[in-house]
Amino acid sequence: MPITEPDTLSPTLQLAFELLSRPSVTPDDEGCQDIMIERLTALGFHIEPMPFGDVQNFWAVRGHHGPVIAFAGHTDVVPSGPPTGWEFPPFSPCIDEHGMLCGRGAADMKGSLAAMLTAVERFVARYPDHDGRIAFLITSDEEGPAVDGTRAVVELLRERNERLDYCIVGEPSSTERLGDVIKNGRRGSLGGVLHIHGIQGHVAYPHLARNPIHQAMPALDALVNEHWDAGNDFFPATSFQISNLRAGTGATNVIPGEVEVVFNFRFSTEVTHEQLKARTEALLTQHGLEYQLDWTLNGEPFLTAEGELVDAAIRGVEAVTGERPALSTSGGTSDGRFIATLGAQVVELGPRNDTIHKVNERVRASDLDDLSRIYEATLQALLTDDEVSV
C-alpha cells in the first residue's frame, strides 16, 4: 500500500510531503514559502520577502561575515495536466510500493527544497557559530516567464551591492543515479521570430505574386547548415533549431503573403549573442529577403570552472555516494543564468531528472535523504576546516 501519512518518515520527506501537497502551479506559491520561512526564522535567518508583481520571492541570510553560500530554488511547478492521467493524484503525495515519492514537483524541485532546508538545519545544529553566511534565494516564477522571480531579486541584490560567492541551485541534475552529474554551467539561449514578407496571390498566377516560403527555404537551409562555432572543452558547438513555421491562409489556391519562422540558438562561450544576431541578419540579407526579425535573449552562457564550489560539491557527493560525479553544461536554461551575473560560482545539484514535467513525476524517496546529506557535506567543505563527514 502506498504511504500517504509521512509521520514516520524522515524530516526531509515529511517536509517534501508538506510542500508537494500545495498545488503551486506557476506563478502561485500556495503558502510553500511561508513553510520554509517559518523554519528558517527558527534557525536565526533574517528573512526579506521580495514580491514582484504576482510573484512571491524571498531572500534569507544567516551569519554576519565571510563568504556567502546561497541555496536557490523555486516553489512553483508546471501544470499537472488532467489528474486522470496520473497513477496517484498529482497534489496528494505518496510513496509507492517501489519506494518512489510521487507528485508534481517531487523532482522539480520541491524535493530539493526539502533537502536543502533539512541540511541547513542539521548543519546549524552542529555549527551554530559557523563561519560565512548561508542564504536562501527562493522564487515562484522559475517555470513561468522568469521575469519577476530570480531575475528581479538578482537585480535588487546588485543595486544593493550584496555579496554572493557560491550558489547551489537545486535543479534535478542527476541522470542515472543520484549525484552522477553536477551542472557547472549552461549554454546561452537566444530566440528569434522571423517574418519574411512576400506578395499574396493566386497559385495559378505566380508571376503576379511573390511566395515567401519559396524565398525563405534557401536562407533557412543556409542558417541550418552554418558552422557557428566548434564549442570548447566545456560546451558543445552552438546549435540553431527551427521550432515553428507558419504560413498560408488555409486555402490551397492562395500563395501566402508572409511566413513566420520561430527559431532558437543554444550557444557556447565561443560566440556572443550579438555576433549571432549579426551573422543571422547578414545571411538573410545575402538572400535578398524582405523581413522583420525580433530577438529575445533568454540567457547568456555561464561556466563555473573547477574551484572552491565545484570541489566542495564533488566532495559532498563522494562522501555520500562513494562515486565521483561528472561535470556537465548540457540541458536547458535555469535561474543559475541570472545568479551567475553577480559573479557567483554556481552549480546545479539535485535528484534524477527522468520524470520532470511528465505525468506521474516521481523521485526515489531515499535519494532525497541522501541529497540532504550531500548538501550538508558541501556546506561543511566550504565553511569549516573539518574533514567532510555525514
CSV table of C-alpha atoms in Angstrom, one decimal:
chain,number,residue,atom,x,y,z
A,1,MET,CA,0.0,0.0,0.0
A,2,PRO,CA,1.3,3.5,-0.8
A,3,ILE,CA,2.5,5.6,2.2
A,4,THR,CA,0.3,8.7,2.4
A,5,GLU,CA,0.9,9.7,6.0
A,6,PRO,CA,4.5,11.0,6.5
A,7,ASP,CA,4.6,10.9,10.3
A,8,THR,CA,7.1,8.0,10.5
A,9,LEU,CA,9.3,9.3,7.7
A,10,SER,CA,12.5,11.4,7.9
A,11,PRO,CA,12.3,15.1,8.4
A,12,THR,CA,13.3,15.7,4.8
A,13,LEU,CA,10.4,13.5,3.5
A,14,GLN,CA,7.9,15.0,5.9
A,15,LEU,CA,8.8,18.5,4.6
A,16,ALA,CA,8.6,17.2,1.0
A,17,PHE,CA,5.1,15.9,1.6
A,18,GLU,CA,4.1,19.2,3.1
A,19,LEU,CA,5.4,21.2,0.1
A,20,LEU,CA,4.1,18.7,-2.5
A,21,SER,CA,0.5,18.9,-1.2
A,22,ARG,CA,0.4,22.6,-2.2
A,23,PRO,CA,-0.9,23.0,-5.8
A,24,SER,CA,1.6,25.8,-6.5
A,25,VAL,CA,1.3,26.0,-10.3
A,26,THR,CA,3.4,28.9,-11.6
A,27,PRO,CA,3.3,31.7,-10.5
A,28,ASP,CA,1.3,30.7,-7.5
A,29,ASP,CA,3.2,29.8,-4.3
A,30,GLU,CA,0.2,28.5,-2.3
A,31,GLY,CA,2.0,29.0,1.0
A,32,CYS,CA,5.1,26.9,0.3
A,33,GLN,CA,7.4,29.8,1.0
A,34,ASP,CA,5.7,30.5,4.3
A,35,ILE,CA,6.5,26.9,5.4
A,36,MET,CA,10.2,27.5,4.6
A,37,ILE,CA,10.3,31.0,6.1
A,38,GLU,CA,8.9,29.7,9.4
A,39,ARG,CA,11.6,27.1,9.7
A,40,LEU,CA,14.4,29.4,8.6
A,41,THR,CA,13.3,32.0,11.1
A,42,ALA,CA,13.6,29.4,13.8
A,43,LEU,CA,17.2,29.0,12.8
A,44,GLY,CA,18.0,32.6,13.1
A,45,PHE,CA,17.8,33.6,9.4
A,46,HIS,CA,17.0,37.2,8.6
A,47,ILE,CA,14.0,37.0,6.2
A,48,GLU,CA,13.3,39.5,3.5
A,49,PRO,CA,10.2,38.9,1.3
A,50,MET,CA,10.7,40.3,-2.2
A,51,PRO,CA,7.4,40.1,-4.1
A,52,PHE,CA,7.4,41.5,-7.6
A,53,GLY,CA,4.0,41.6,-9.4
A,54,ASP,CA,2.2,38.4,-8.8
A,55,VAL,CA,5.4,36.5,-7.9
A,56,GLN,CA,6.4,35.6,-4.4
A,57,ASN,CA,10.2,35.6,-3.6
A,58,PHE,CA,12.3,35.7,-0.5
A,59,TRP,CA,15.9,36.3,0.4
A,60,ALA,CA,17.1,34.9,3.7
A,61,VAL,CA,20.6,35.2,5.3
A,62,ARG,CA,22.2,33.7,8.5
A,63,GLY,CA,25.5,35.0,9.7
A,64,HIS,CA,27.3,38.3,9.5
A,65,HIS,CA,30.7,37.9,7.9
A,66,GLY,CA,32.7,35.8,5.4
A,67,PRO,CA,31.7,34.2,2.1
A,68,VAL,CA,28.0,33.8,1.2
A,69,ILE,CA,26.8,30.4,0.0
A,70,ALA,CA,23.2,30.5,-1.2
A,71,PHE,CA,20.7,27.8,-1.9
A,72,ALA,CA,18.5,28.7,-4.8
A,73,GLY,CA,15.2,27.1,-5.9
A,74,HIS,CA,11.6,27.6,-6.9
A,75,THR,CA,8.3,26.6,-5.3
A,76,ASP,CA,6.3,26.8,-8.5
A,77,VAL,CA,5.6,23.8,-10.6
A,78,VAL,CA,4.3,23.2,-14.1
A,79,PRO,CA,0.7,22.2,-14.6
A,80,SER,CA,-0.2,18.6,-13.9
A,81,GLY,CA,-2.5,18.1,-16.8
A,82,PRO,CA,-5.6,16.0,-16.3
A,83,PRO,CA,-5.4,14.3,-13.0
A,84,THR,CA,-7.0,11.2,-14.6
A,85,GLY,CA,-3.7,10.5,-16.3
A,86,TRP,CA,-1.9,10.1,-13.0
A,87,GLU,CA,-1.5,6.9,-11.1
A,88,PHE,CA,-1.9,8.9,-7.9
A,89,PRO,CA,-3.4,12.4,-7.6
A,90,PRO,CA,-0.6,14.9,-8.5
A,91,PHE,CA,-1.0,17.0,-5.4
A,92,SER,CA,-1.6,14.2,-2.9
A,93,PRO,CA,1.9,13.0,-2.4
A,94,CYS,CA,2.6,9.4,-1.5
A,95,ILE,CA,5.4,6.8,-1.6
A,96,ASP,CA,4.6,3.9,-3.7
A,97,GLU,CA,5.4,0.2,-3.3
A,98,HIS,CA,8.7,0.8,-5.1
A,99,GLY,CA,9.9,3.5,-2.7
A,100,MET,CA,9.2,6.3,-5.1
A,101,LEU,CA,7.9,9.7,-3.8
A,102,CYS,CA,5.1,10.6,-6.3
A,103,GLY,CA,3.7,14.0,-7.0
A,104,ARG,CA,4.0,17.1,-9.2
A,105,GLY,CA,7.3,18.8,-8.1
A,106,ALA,CA,8.9,15.7,-6.4
A,107,ALA,CA,11.9,16.1,-8.7
A,108,ASP,CA,11.5,19.6,-10.0
A,109,MET,CA,12.1,20.8,-7.4
A,110,LYS,CA,10.3,20.7,-4.1
A,111,GLY,CA,12.3,17.6,-3.1
A,112,SER,CA,15.4,19.6,-3.4
A,113,LEU,CA,13.9,22.4,-1.3
A,114,ALA,CA,13.2,20.0,1.5
A,115,ALA,CA,16.7,18.5,1.3
A,116,MET,CA,18.3,22.0,1.4
A,117,LEU,CA,16.3,23.1,4.4
A,118,THR,CA,16.9,20.0,6.5
A,119,ALA,CA,20.6,20.0,5.5
A,120,VAL,CA,20.9,23.5,6.8
A,121,GLU,CA,19.0,22.6,10.0
A,122,ARG,CA,21.5,19.9,10.8
A,123,PHE,CA,24.5,22.0,9.8
A,124,VAL,CA,23.4,24.9,12.1
A,125,ALA,CA,22.8,22.4,14.9
A,126,ARG,CA,26.4,21.2,14.5
A,127,TYR,CA,28.0,24.6,13.8
A,128,PRO,CA,25.8,27.3,15.4
A,129,ASP,CA,28.6,29.8,15.2
A,130,HIS,CA,29.7,28.8,11.7
A,131,ASP,CA,32.0,30.9,9.5
A,132,GLY,CA,30.5,32.6,6.5
A,133,ARG,CA,26.9,33.3,5.7
A,134,ILE,CA,24.2,30.9,4.5
A,135,ALA,CA,21.4,32.3,2.3
A,136,PHE,CA,18.3,31.1,0.5
A,137,LEU,CA,17.0,32.7,-2.7
A,138,ILE,CA,13.6,31.3,-3.4
A,139,THR,CA,11.1,32.2,-6.1
A,140,SER,CA,7.7,31.1,-7.5
A,141,ASP,CA,8.5,32.2,-11.1
A,142,GLU,CA,11.1,29.7,-12.5
A,143,GLU,CA,8.6,27.7,-14.6
A,144,GLY,CA,6.9,30.8,-15.9
A,145,PRO,CA,8.2,34.0,-17.7
A,146,ALA,CA,11.1,34.2,-15.2
A,147,VAL,CA,10.8,38.0,-15.1
A,148,ASP,CA,9.6,38.8,-11.7
A,149,GLY,CA,11.4,36.0,-9.9
A,150,THR,CA,15.1,35.3,-9.5
A,151,ARG,CA,15.9,37.8,-12.3
A,152,ALA,CA,14.2,40.6,-10.3
A,153,VAL,CA,15.7,39.6,-7.0
A,154,VAL,CA,19.2,39.4,-8.5
A,155,GLU,CA,18.8,43.0,-9.9
A,156,LEU,CA,17.8,44.2,-6.5
A,157,LEU,CA,20.8,42.5,-4.8
A,158,ARG,CA,23.0,44.0,-7.5
A,159,GLU,CA,21.7,47.5,-6.8
A,160,ARG,CA,22.4,47.0,-3.1
A,161,ASN,CA,25.9,45.6,-3.8
A,162,GLU,CA,25.0,42.4,-2.0
A,163,ARG,CA,27.8,39.8,-1.9
A,164,LEU,CA,27.1,36.3,-3.2
A,165,ASP,CA,30.1,34.0,-3.6
A,166,TYR,CA,28.7,30.5,-4.1
A,167,CYS,CA,25.3,29.2,-5.1
A,168,ILE,CA,23.8,25.7,-5.3
A,169,VAL,CA,20.7,25.5,-7.5
A,170,GLY,CA,18.5,22.5,-6.6
A,171,GLU,CA,17.5,21.7,-10.2
A,172,PRO,CA,17.4,18.0,-11.0
A,173,SER,CA,20.8,17.4,-12.4
A,174,SER,CA,21.2,13.6,-11.9
A,175,THR,CA,20.6,11.2,-14.8
A,176,GLU,CA,21.1,7.5,-14.0
A,177,ARG,CA,21.7,7.8,-10.2
A,178,LEU,CA,21.8,10.5,-7.6
A,179,GLY,CA,24.8,12.7,-7.8
A,180,ASP,CA,26.2,11.3,-11.0
A,181,VAL,CA,26.1,14.7,-12.7
A,182,ILE,CA,26.8,18.2,-11.4
A,183,LYS,CA,25.9,21.0,-13.8
A,184,ASN,CA,28.6,23.7,-13.6
A,185,GLY,CA,27.3,25.8,-16.4
A,186,ARG,CA,24.6,26.2,-19.0
A,187,ARG,CA,24.5,27.3,-22.7
A,188,GLY,CA,23.1,30.6,-23.6
A,189,SER,CA,19.6,30.8,-25.2
A,190,LEU,CA,18.8,33.3,-28.0
A,191,GLY,CA,15.3,33.2,-29.6
A,192,GLY,CA,14.1,34.8,-32.8
A,193,VAL,CA,10.8,35.4,-34.5
A,194,LEU,CA,11.4,36.0,-38.2
A,195,HIS,CA,8.7,37.4,-40.6
A,196,ILE,CA,9.5,37.1,-44.3
A,197,HIS,CA,7.3,39.2,-46.4
A,198,GLY,CA,6.1,38.3,-49.9
A,199,ILE,CA,3.1,39.2,-52.1
A,200,GLN,CA,-0.1,37.2,-51.8
A,201,GLY,CA,-1.7,36.0,-54.9
A,202,HIS,CA,-3.4,33.2,-56.8
A,203,VAL,CA,-1.4,30.0,-57.3
A,204,ALA,CA,-2.3,30.0,-61.0
A,205,TYR,CA,-0.6,33.4,-61.5
A,206,PRO,CA,2.7,33.1,-59.6
A,207,HIS,CA,4.2,35.8,-61.8
A,208,LEU,CA,1.8,38.3,-60.1
A,209,ALA,CA,2.8,37.1,-56.5
A,210,ARG,CA,6.0,36.5,-54.5
A,211,ASN,CA,6.0,33.3,-52.5
A,212,PRO,CA,7.8,34.0,-49.2
A,213,ILE,CA,8.0,30.2,-48.4
A,214,HIS,CA,10.0,29.7,-51.6
A,215,GLN,CA,12.2,32.7,-50.8
A,216,ALA,CA,12.8,31.5,-47.2
A,217,MET,CA,13.9,28.0,-48.0
A,218,PRO,CA,17.4,28.7,-49.3
A,219,ALA,CA,18.0,31.2,-46.4
A,220,LEU,CA,16.8,28.8,-43.8
A,221,ASP,CA,18.9,26.0,-45.3
A,222,ALA,CA,21.9,28.3,-45.0
A,223,LEU,CA,21.2,29.0,-41.4
A,224,VAL,CA,20.7,25.3,-40.5
A,225,ASN,CA,24.0,24.4,-42.1
A,226,GLU,CA,26.0,27.4,-40.9
A,227,HIS,CA,29.0,26.4,-38.8
A,228,TRP,CA,28.6,28.8,-35.9
A,229,ASP,CA,31.5,27.6,-33.8
A,230,ALA,CA,33.2,24.3,-32.7
A,231,GLY,CA,32.4,24.6,-29.0
A,232,ASN,CA,35.2,24.0,-26.5
A,233,ASP,CA,36.2,21.8,-23.6
A,234,PHE,CA,33.1,22.8,-21.6
A,235,PHE,CA,30.4,23.4,-24.2
A,236,PRO,CA,29.2,21.6,-27.4
A,237,ALA,CA,29.0,23.6,-30.6
A,238,THR,CA,26.3,26.2,-30.9
A,239,SER,CA,23.1,24.9,-32.4
A,240,PHE,CA,20.4,26.5,-34.5
A,241,GLN,CA,16.9,25.0,-34.4
A,242,ILE,CA,13.7,26.0,-36.1
A,243,SER,CA,10.8,25.2,-33.7
A,244,ASN,CA,7.8,26.6,-35.6
A,245,LEU,CA,6.9,27.5,-39.2
A,246,ARG,CA,3.6,29.2,-40.0
A,247,ALA,CA,2.2,30.5,-43.3
A,248,GLY,CA,-0.8,30.3,-45.5
A,249,THR,CA,-4.5,31.3,-45.4
A,250,GLY,CA,-5.8,27.8,-45.2
A,251,ALA,CA,-6.8,27.8,-48.9
A,252,THR,CA,-4.9,25.6,-51.3
A,253,ASN,CA,-5.1,28.1,-54.1
A,254,VAL,CA,-3.5,31.1,-52.4
A,255,ILE,CA,0.1,32.0,-52.3
A,256,PRO,CA,0.7,33.4,-48.8
A,257,GLY,CA,1.9,36.9,-48.3
A,258,GLU,CA,4.1,36.1,-45.3
A,259,VAL,CA,5.8,33.2,-43.5
A,260,GLU,CA,6.7,33.2,-39.8
A,261,VAL,CA,9.7,31.3,-38.6
A,262,VAL,CA,10.4,30.8,-34.9
A,263,PHE,CA,13.9,29.6,-34.0
A,264,ASN,CA,16.4,29.3,-31.2
A,265,PHE,CA,20.1,29.3,-30.7
A,266,ARG,CA,21.7,27.4,-27.8
A,267,PHE,CA,25.2,28.9,-27.8
A,268,SER,CA,28.5,28.4,-26.2
A,269,THR,CA,31.0,30.8,-24.7
A,270,GLU,CA,32.8,30.8,-28.1
A,271,VAL,CA,30.3,33.3,-29.6
A,272,THR,CA,28.3,36.2,-28.2
A,273,HIS,CA,24.6,36.8,-28.8
A,274,GLU,CA,25.4,40.0,-30.7
A,275,GLN,CA,27.6,38.0,-33.1
A,276,LEU,CA,24.8,35.5,-33.6
A,277,LYS,CA,22.4,38.3,-34.4
A,278,ALA,CA,24.7,40.0,-36.9
A,279,ARG,CA,25.6,36.8,-38.7
A,280,THR,CA,22.0,35.7,-39.0
A,281,GLU,CA,20.9,39.1,-40.3
A,282,ALA,CA,23.8,39.1,-42.8
A,283,LEU,CA,22.7,35.7,-44.2
A,284,LEU,CA,19.1,36.8,-44.6
A,285,THR,CA,20.2,40.0,-46.3
A,286,GLN,CA,22.5,38.0,-48.7
A,287,HIS,CA,19.4,36.1,-49.8
A,288,GLY,CA,17.6,39.2,-50.7
A,289,LEU,CA,14.8,38.8,-48.3
A,290,GLU,CA,12.3,41.4,-47.1
A,291,TYR,CA,12.0,40.6,-43.5
A,292,GLN,CA,11.4,41.7,-39.9
A,293,LEU,CA,13.3,39.9,-37.1
A,294,ASP,CA,12.5,40.2,-33.4
A,295,TRP,CA,15.1,38.8,-30.9
A,296,THR,CA,14.8,37.6,-27.3
A,297,LEU,CA,17.8,36.9,-25.2
A,298,ASN,CA,16.7,34.3,-22.7
A,299,GLY,CA,20.1,33.9,-21.0
A,300,GLU,CA,23.8,34.2,-21.5
A,301,PRO,CA,26.0,31.1,-21.2
A,302,PHE,CA,27.8,30.8,-17.9
A,303,LEU,CA,30.5,28.5,-16.6
A,304,THR,CA,31.9,27.8,-13.1
A,305,ALA,CA,35.3,26.4,-13.5
A,306,GLU,CA,36.7,23.9,-11.0
A,307,GLY,CA,37.4,25.7,-7.8
A,308,GLU,CA,36.0,26.1,-4.3
A,309,LEU,CA,32.4,25.4,-5.0
A,310,VAL,CA,32.8,22.6,-7.6
A,311,ASP,CA,35.4,20.9,-5.4
A,312,ALA,CA,33.1,21.1,-2.4
A,313,ALA,CA,30.1,19.7,-4.2
A,314,ILE,CA,32.2,16.9,-5.6
A,315,ARG,CA,33.5,16.1,-2.1
A,316,GLY,CA,29.9,16.2,-0.8
A,317,VAL,CA,28.7,13.7,-3.5
A,318,GLU,CA,31.7,11.4,-2.9
A,319,ALA,CA,31.1,11.4,0.8
A,320,VAL,CA,27.5,10.2,0.5
A,321,THR,CA,27.6,8.0,-2.7
A,322,GLY,CA,31.2,6.9,-2.8
A,323,GLU,CA,31.3,7.9,-6.5
A,324,ARG,CA,32.7,10.9,-8.3
A,325,PRO,CA,30.2,13.0,-10.3
A,326,ALA,CA,30.8,14.2,-13.9
A,327,LEU,CA,30.6,17.9,-14.7
A,328,SER,CA,28.2,18.9,-17.5
A,329,THR,CA,26.8,22.0,-19.1
A,330,SER,CA,24.0,20.2,-21.1
A,331,GLY,CA,20.3,20.8,-20.9
A,332,GLY,CA,18.1,23.9,-21.0
A,333,THR,CA,18.3,27.1,-19.0
A,334,SER,CA,17.9,27.6,-15.3
A,335,ASP,CA,17.8,30.5,-12.8
A,336,GLY,CA,21.5,30.0,-12.4
A,337,ARG,CA,22.0,32.2,-15.5
A,338,PHE,CA,20.8,35.2,-13.5
A,339,ILE,CA,22.7,34.4,-10.4
A,340,ALA,CA,26.0,33.9,-12.2
A,341,THR,CA,25.8,37.6,-13.3
A,342,LEU,CA,26.6,38.6,-9.7
A,343,GLY,CA,30.0,37.0,-10.1
A,344,ALA,CA,29.0,34.0,-8.0
A,345,GLN,CA,30.3,30.4,-8.6
A,346,VAL,CA,27.1,28.5,-9.5
A,347,VAL,CA,26.4,24.7,-9.7
A,348,GLU,CA,23.2,22.8,-10.1
A,349,LEU,CA,22.9,19.7,-8.0
A,350,GLY,CA,19.7,17.8,-7.5
A,351,PRO,CA,17.8,14.5,-7.9
A,352,ARG,CA,17.3,12.5,-11.1
A,353,ASN,CA,15.5,14.3,-13.9
A,354,ASP,CA,13.9,11.5,-15.9
A,355,THR,CA,10.3,12.3,-14.9
A,356,ILE,CA,10.4,16.1,-14.7
A,357,HIS,CA,7.4,17.8,-16.3
A,358,LYS,CA,5.9,14.4,-17.0
A,359,VAL,CA,2.7,12.7,-15.9
A,360,ASN,CA,3.5,10.6,-12.8
A,361,GLU,CA,6.5,12.7,-11.8
A,362,ARG,CA,8.5,10.9,-9.0
A,363,VAL,CA,11.8,10.5,-7.3
A,364,ARG,CA,13.3,7.8,-5.2
A,365,ALA,CA,12.4,8.8,-1.6
A,366,SER,CA,15.7,7.6,-0.2
A,367,ASP,CA,17.5,9.9,-2.7
A,368,LEU,CA,16.1,13.0,-1.0
A,369,ASP,CA,17.6,11.9,2.3
A,370,ASP,CA,20.9,11.3,0.6
A,371,LEU,CA,20.6,14.6,-1.3
A,372,SER,CA,20.2,16.4,2.1
A,373,ARG,CA,23.3,14.8,3.3
A,374,ILE,CA,25.2,15.9,0.2
A,375,TYR,CA,24.1,19.5,0.7
A,376,GLU,CA,25.2,19.3,4.4
A,377,ALA,CA,28.6,17.8,3.4
A,378,THR,CA,29.1,20.6,0.8
A,379,LEU,CA,28.4,23.2,3.4
A,380,GLN,CA,30.9,21.5,5.7
A,381,ALA,CA,33.5,21.5,3.0
A,382,LEU,CA,33.0,25.2,2.3
A,383,LEU,CA,32.5,26.7,5.7
A,384,THR,CA,34.6,24.5,8.1
A,385,ASP,CA,38.1,23.0,8.3
A,386,ASP,CA,36.7,19.7,9.4
A,387,GLU,CA,37.0,16.6,7.4
A,388,VAL,CA,33.8,16.1,5.4
A,389,SER,CA,31.6,13.5,7.1
A,390,VAL,CA,28.0,12.6,7.0
